[in-house]
Coordinates of C-alpha atoms in Angstrom, one line a residue:
M492 CA 76.8 -81.3 -7.6
R493 CA 80.0 -80.1 -5.9
M494 CA 78.4 -76.8 -5.7
V495 CA 75.3 -78.1 -3.7
V496 CA 77.5 -80.2 -1.6
A497 CA 79.6 -76.8 -0.9
Y498 CA 76.7 -75.1 -0.3
I499 CA 75.3 -77.6 2.2
R500 CA 78.6 -77.6 3.9
R501 CA 78.7 -74.3 4.3
V502 CA 74.8 -73.8 5.8
F503 CA 76.2 -76.5 8.3
K504 CA 79.0 -74.4 9.3
I505 CA 77.1 -71.4 9.7
L506 CA 74.4 -73.4 11.7
R507 CA 77.3 -74.5 14.1
A508 CA 79.1 -71.7 14.5
E509 CA 76.2 -69.0 14.7
V510 CA 73.0 -70.7 15.7
L511 CA 73.9 -73.7 17.6
V512 CA 76.2 -71.6 19.8
L513 CA 73.1 -69.7 21.6
P514 CA 70.1 -71.2 23.2
S515 CA 67.7 -68.5 21.9
R516 CA 69.0 -69.0 18.3
V517 CA 68.4 -72.9 18.8
A518 CA 64.9 -71.8 20.2
V519 CA 64.2 -69.8 17.0
L520 CA 65.2 -72.7 14.7
V521 CA 63.0 -75.1 16.9
F522 CA 60.1 -72.7 16.5
I523 CA 60.7 -72.4 12.6
A524 CA 61.0 -76.3 12.3
A525 CA 57.9 -76.7 14.4
V526 CA 55.4 -74.3 12.5
L527 CA 56.4 -75.4 9.0
A528 CA 56.2 -79.3 10.3
L529 CA 52.6 -78.8 11.9
P530 CA 50.4 -79.7 9.0
L531 CA 52.7 -82.8 8.8
V532 CA 51.3 -83.8 12.4
T533 CA 47.9 -82.8 12.1
Q534 CA 45.3 -81.3 9.5
D535 CA 42.6 -80.6 11.8
Y536 CA 40.7 -77.8 10.4
Y537 CA 40.0 -76.1 13.9
I538 CA 43.8 -76.4 15.1
L539 CA 44.8 -75.0 11.8
R540 CA 42.3 -72.1 11.8
I541 CA 43.9 -71.1 15.3
M542 CA 47.4 -71.2 14.2
I543 CA 46.4 -69.2 10.9
L544 CA 45.0 -66.5 13.0
T545 CA 47.7 -66.6 15.4
S546 CA 50.3 -65.9 12.7
I547 CA 48.3 -63.2 11.5
F548 CA 47.9 -61.3 14.7
A549 CA 51.9 -62.3 15.3
I550 CA 52.6 -59.9 12.0
L551 CA 50.1 -57.4 13.6
A552 CA 52.0 -57.5 17.0
A553 CA 55.3 -57.1 15.5
S554 CA 54.4 -54.1 13.5
W555 CA 53.0 -52.5 16.5
D556 CA 56.6 -53.1 18.4
L557 CA 58.4 -52.0 15.2
L558 CA 56.8 -48.3 15.6
S559 CA 55.7 -48.2 19.6
G560 CA 58.7 -50.2 20.9
F561 CA 61.6 -49.0 18.8
T562 CA 60.6 -45.6 18.0
G563 CA 58.7 -44.9 21.4
Q564 CA 55.6 -43.4 19.3
M565 CA 52.8 -45.1 21.5
N566 CA 50.1 -45.9 19.2
F567 CA 46.9 -46.9 20.9
G568 CA 45.0 -47.0 17.6
H569 CA 47.2 -49.9 15.7
A570 CA 44.0 -51.6 14.8
L571 CA 43.4 -48.7 12.2
F572 CA 46.0 -49.8 10.1
F573 CA 44.5 -53.3 10.3
G574 CA 41.1 -52.5 9.3
V575 CA 42.0 -50.0 6.9
A576 CA 43.7 -52.5 4.9
A577 CA 41.0 -55.1 5.4
Y578 CA 38.4 -52.7 3.9
V579 CA 40.6 -51.8 0.9
T580 CA 41.4 -55.4 0.3
A581 CA 37.8 -56.3 0.6
L582 CA 36.7 -53.3 -1.7
L583 CA 39.5 -54.2 -4.5
N584 CA 38.1 -57.7 -4.4
L585 CA 34.5 -57.5 -4.3
R586 CA 34.3 -54.6 -6.8
L587 CA 37.1 -55.1 -9.1
G588 CA 37.8 -58.7 -8.6
L589 CA 41.4 -58.5 -7.9
P590 CA 43.2 -61.8 -6.4
P591 CA 44.3 -62.0 -3.3
Y592 CA 47.8 -61.6 -4.2
F593 CA 46.9 -58.4 -5.8
S594 CA 44.5 -56.8 -3.2
I595 CA 46.5 -57.8 -0.2
P596 CA 49.6 -55.4 -1.4
L597 CA 47.5 -52.9 -2.6
G598 CA 45.5 -52.8 0.9
A599 CA 48.8 -52.6 2.7
M600 CA 49.4 -49.6 0.4
G601 CA 46.1 -48.1 2.0
A602 CA 47.4 -48.8 5.4
V603 CA 50.7 -47.0 4.3
L604 CA 48.7 -44.0 3.3
A605 CA 46.8 -44.1 6.6
G606 CA 50.2 -44.0 8.4
L607 CA 51.1 -40.7 6.6
I608 CA 47.7 -39.4 7.5
I609 CA 48.2 -40.2 11.2
G610 CA 51.7 -39.5 11.2
I611 CA 52.0 -36.1 9.9
P612 CA 49.6 -34.2 12.5
C613 CA 50.9 -36.4 15.2
L614 CA 54.8 -35.4 14.7
R615 CA 54.7 -32.7 17.4
L616 CA 52.9 -34.8 20.1
K617 CA 54.5 -37.0 22.4
G618 CA 53.6 -39.4 25.3
S619 CA 50.0 -39.4 26.6
Y620 CA 48.9 -36.7 24.0
L621 CA 50.1 -39.0 21.3
A622 CA 48.6 -42.1 22.3
L623 CA 45.0 -40.2 23.1
T624 CA 45.5 -38.9 19.8
T625 CA 46.1 -41.9 17.8
L626 CA 43.2 -43.8 20.0
A627 CA 40.7 -41.3 18.0
F628 CA 41.7 -42.3 14.6
P629 CA 40.1 -45.8 14.5
I630 CA 36.9 -44.6 16.2
I631 CA 36.7 -41.6 13.5
L632 CA 36.7 -44.4 11.1
M633 CA 34.4 -46.4 12.5
G634 CA 31.8 -43.7 12.6
L635 CA 32.6 -43.4 8.7
V636 CA 32.1 -47.0 8.5
F637 CA 28.5 -46.5 9.8
A638 CA 28.0 -43.4 7.8
F639 CA 28.3 -45.1 4.3
P640 CA 26.8 -48.4 4.7
G641 CA 26.5 -48.5 0.7
I642 CA 29.9 -48.7 0.4
T643 CA 31.3 -50.3 3.7
G644 CA 28.5 -52.5 4.2
G645 CA 27.6 -50.7 7.7
E646 CA 27.4 -52.9 10.8
L647 CA 27.7 -56.0 8.8
G648 CA 30.9 -55.2 6.8
L649 CA 31.7 -56.7 3.5
S650 CA 31.5 -60.4 3.2
G651 CA 31.7 -63.1 0.3
L652 CA 35.6 -62.1 -0.5
K653 CA 37.5 -64.8 -2.3
K654 CA 39.4 -67.7 -0.2
L655 CA 43.1 -66.9 0.2
T656 CA 43.9 -70.4 -1.3
G657 CA 41.9 -73.4 -2.3
S658 CA 42.7 -75.2 1.0
R659 CA 43.3 -75.0 4.7
V660 CA 46.8 -76.2 4.8
A661 CA 47.7 -74.1 2.0
D662 CA 46.5 -71.1 3.8
Y663 CA 48.3 -72.2 6.8
Y664 CA 51.4 -72.3 4.9
V665 CA 50.9 -68.7 3.1
T666 CA 50.2 -67.0 6.3
N667 CA 52.9 -68.9 8.4
V668 CA 55.6 -68.5 5.8
L669 CA 54.6 -64.5 5.4
M670 CA 54.8 -64.5 9.2
L671 CA 58.2 -65.6 9.6
V672 CA 59.2 -63.8 6.2
L673 CA 57.9 -60.4 7.5
G674 CA 59.2 -60.9 11.0
G675 CA 62.7 -61.7 9.7
I676 CA 62.5 -58.5 7.7
M677 CA 61.0 -56.1 10.7
W678 CA 64.0 -57.8 12.9
K679 CA 66.6 -56.7 10.3
I680 CA 65.3 -53.4 9.8
T681 CA 65.6 -52.7 13.6
D682 CA 69.1 -54.5 13.5
S683 CA 70.5 -52.0 10.7
N684 CA 71.3 -48.5 10.9
T685 CA 67.8 -47.3 10.6
G686 CA 66.9 -49.5 13.7
I687 CA 69.7 -47.6 15.7
I688 CA 68.2 -44.1 14.6
L689 CA 65.1 -45.4 15.7
H690 CA 66.4 -46.4 19.2
A691 CA 68.0 -43.0 19.2
I692 CA 64.9 -40.8 18.6
R693 CA 62.9 -43.1 21.3
E694 CA 65.8 -42.5 24.0
D695 CA 66.3 -38.8 23.3
E696 CA 64.8 -37.0 20.3
V697 CA 66.3 -33.8 21.2
A698 CA 69.8 -35.2 21.1
A699 CA 69.3 -37.2 18.1
R700 CA 67.9 -33.9 16.1
A701 CA 71.1 -32.2 17.5
A702 CA 73.4 -35.0 15.9
G703 CA 71.8 -33.8 12.7
I704 CA 69.3 -36.6 12.3
N705 CA 66.2 -35.8 10.5
T706 CA 63.6 -37.2 13.2
T707 CA 60.7 -36.2 11.5
R708 CA 61.7 -38.2 8.3
Y709 CA 62.4 -41.3 10.3
K710 CA 59.1 -41.1 12.5
L711 CA 57.2 -41.0 9.6
L712 CA 59.1 -43.9 7.9
A713 CA 58.1 -45.7 11.2
F714 CA 54.5 -45.0 11.0
C715 CA 54.4 -46.2 7.2
L716 CA 56.6 -49.2 7.5
S717 CA 54.1 -50.1 10.5
G718 CA 51.3 -49.6 8.7
F719 CA 52.4 -51.5 5.6
F720 CA 52.9 -54.6 8.0
A721 CA 50.0 -54.2 9.7
G722 CA 48.3 -53.9 6.3
I723 CA 49.5 -57.1 5.3
A724 CA 47.8 -58.8 8.2
G725 CA 44.6 -57.0 7.6
G726 CA 44.5 -58.2 4.1
L727 CA 45.4 -61.7 5.0
Y728 CA 42.6 -61.6 8.0
A729 CA 40.0 -60.2 5.5
H730 CA 40.7 -62.8 2.5
F731 CA 41.2 -65.8 5.3
M732 CA 37.7 -64.6 7.3
R733 CA 36.1 -63.9 4.0
L734 CA 34.9 -60.5 5.6
A735 CA 35.9 -57.0 6.8
G736 CA 33.7 -55.4 9.2
P737 CA 33.7 -53.1 12.3
S738 CA 35.4 -55.6 14.6
T739 CA 38.9 -54.9 12.6
L740 CA 38.9 -51.3 13.8
E741 CA 37.9 -52.0 17.4
V742 CA 39.7 -50.3 20.1
G743 CA 39.9 -53.6 21.9
L744 CA 41.9 -55.1 19.2
S745 CA 44.5 -52.1 19.6
F746 CA 44.8 -52.9 23.6
Q747 CA 44.8 -56.6 22.4
V748 CA 48.0 -56.2 20.3
I749 CA 49.6 -54.0 23.2
I750 CA 49.2 -56.8 25.9
W751 CA 50.6 -59.5 23.3
S752 CA 53.4 -57.3 22.9
V753 CA 54.3 -56.2 26.6
F754 CA 53.8 -59.9 27.6
G755 CA 56.3 -61.3 25.2
G756 CA 58.6 -58.5 25.2
M757 CA 59.0 -55.0 23.8
V758 CA 61.4 -53.7 21.6
S759 CA 62.6 -57.3 20.2
I760 CA 60.0 -57.9 17.2
Y761 CA 60.5 -61.8 18.2
G762 CA 58.9 -61.0 21.8
P763 CA 55.3 -60.1 20.3
I764 CA 55.5 -62.9 18.0
A765 CA 56.1 -65.1 20.9
G766 CA 53.3 -63.4 22.9
V767 CA 50.7 -64.0 20.4
F768 CA 51.7 -67.9 19.8
I769 CA 51.6 -68.2 23.5
L770 CA 48.6 -66.5 24.7
N771 CA 46.2 -66.8 21.4
P772 CA 46.1 -70.8 21.7
F773 CA 46.3 -70.9 25.5
M774 CA 43.1 -68.8 25.5
E775 CA 41.5 -71.2 23.1
V776 CA 42.5 -74.4 25.0
L777 CA 41.3 -72.5 28.2
R778 CA 37.8 -71.8 26.8
I779 CA 37.6 -75.6 25.5
F780 CA 38.7 -76.5 29.3
L781 CA 36.1 -74.2 31.1
D782 CA 33.4 -75.3 28.6
N783 CA 33.2 -78.7 30.5
F784 CA 32.4 -77.0 33.4
P785 CA 29.4 -74.7 32.8
S786 CA 28.7 -74.3 36.5
L787 CA 31.7 -72.3 37.0
P788 CA 31.4 -68.5 35.9
E789 CA 33.2 -67.0 33.2
M790 CA 36.8 -67.1 34.6
R791 CA 38.7 -67.2 31.2
M792 CA 39.5 -63.5 31.0
F793 CA 40.2 -63.6 34.7
I794 CA 43.1 -66.2 34.2
F795 CA 44.2 -64.1 31.0
A796 CA 44.5 -60.8 33.2
A797 CA 46.1 -62.7 36.2
L798 CA 48.7 -64.3 34.0
V799 CA 49.5 -61.0 32.5
L800 CA 49.8 -59.0 35.8
L801 CA 51.8 -61.8 37.1
T802 CA 54.2 -61.3 34.0
L803 CA 54.4 -57.6 34.1
R804 CA 55.1 -58.1 38.1
F805 CA 58.0 -60.4 38.0
M806 CA 59.3 -60.3 34.4
P807 CA 58.7 -56.4 33.4
E808 CA 60.6 -56.4 30.2
G809 CA 58.5 -59.5 29.1
L810 CA 58.7 -63.4 29.2
I811 CA 61.0 -63.7 26.5
P812 CA 63.7 -61.3 27.4
W813 CA 63.5 -62.8 30.8
L814 CA 64.2 -66.3 29.3
R815 CA 66.8 -65.0 27.4
D816 CA 68.5 -63.4 30.2
K817 CA 68.3 -66.7 32.0
V818 CA 70.1 -68.8 29.4
E819 CA 72.6 -66.3 28.1
S820 CA 75.0 -63.4 29.5
E821 CA 76.7 -60.6 27.8
C822 CA 80.3 -60.2 27.5
P823 CA 81.3 -57.1 29.6
R824 CA 84.1 -56.3 27.1
C825 CA 82.6 -57.0 23.4
K826 CA 78.6 -57.1 24.3
V827 CA 78.7 -60.5 22.3
R828 CA 75.9 -62.8 24.1
N829 CA 77.0 -65.9 25.7
V830 CA 75.6 -69.4 26.9
F831 CA 75.3 -68.8 30.7
F832 CA 77.7 -71.5 32.1
R833 CA 80.9 -70.2 29.8
R834 CA 83.5 -68.8 31.7
S835 CA 85.1 -67.1 28.9
C836 CA 83.6 -65.2 25.8
R837 CA 83.4 -67.3 22.5
I838 CA 84.7 -64.3 20.7
C839 CA 87.2 -62.1 22.6
N840 CA 88.1 -64.6 25.3
A841 CA 87.3 -62.0 28.2
E842 CA 86.4 -63.5 31.5
M843 CA 82.6 -63.7 31.9
T844 CA 81.6 -62.3 35.2

């Protein structure tokens, strides 16, 4: 009992000293609590469905940021990882009868293999050449899907997969807890020595190579890690929707991921997650609202585009970094972030300017 009390005190001490001192960390804590508490407030099937899909797409967007945001390897075909994992998961479930907790990780490994297949020929490409090359891969795979309908189901895809769990609430907790855990893992990767190396490759690959960094190995690692996390999202999507079809490979999905990430804020992991959780429910609410006015033309995509353009115009680094810079400031001496109204740094007591 004493150990439990000591552990609880330690947790509260960490919360008070490390979390509650910065608005951004408090916001993350509130977000996690809200996500976990939503089914206690409502168990409406439609709301839970929207939030389940939002959490799946949040994993996908964060995985894109891990590759393109941190490493600078601009990927316009990120839907490839999502689609490959969805099809591999579906085939393993339908043909071999594997349950979701086996088929989803194996589908993610299929996406890792796809990351290797893409990464190796793309290692020497940069900029627009790399972006256009990665854009071609999901288009090629979609052609193969239509060419072998006996295996892939053709235009109809593969349907009839086992449900993710037995209930909608359980689906919600599985997807959202995985989103929080995988998001934390991706953030931790970018905050480690590996993340520093990925930053260095993005800023100046020649200088990184001159410093003795094997940039080829780390770029391949970025492709594989990004593919794995996107593959988890693809497997979750396939089992939740009970379908793996050509829509999982569409070019539009790749660009949607980029929009979510740029809107929320690249090179942060939490920015793309926040972008998905803002834009995806917003679009659903907007659709319901506009359905009440059938005389109006289709304005949903116009409003969506205007919102994104205004954000990019006035917040070029993304919404979340812009908000964070408004409520926090960086110490000029030790580079630790402090709440904006502090006159001295909470770590080194240097004067805040």
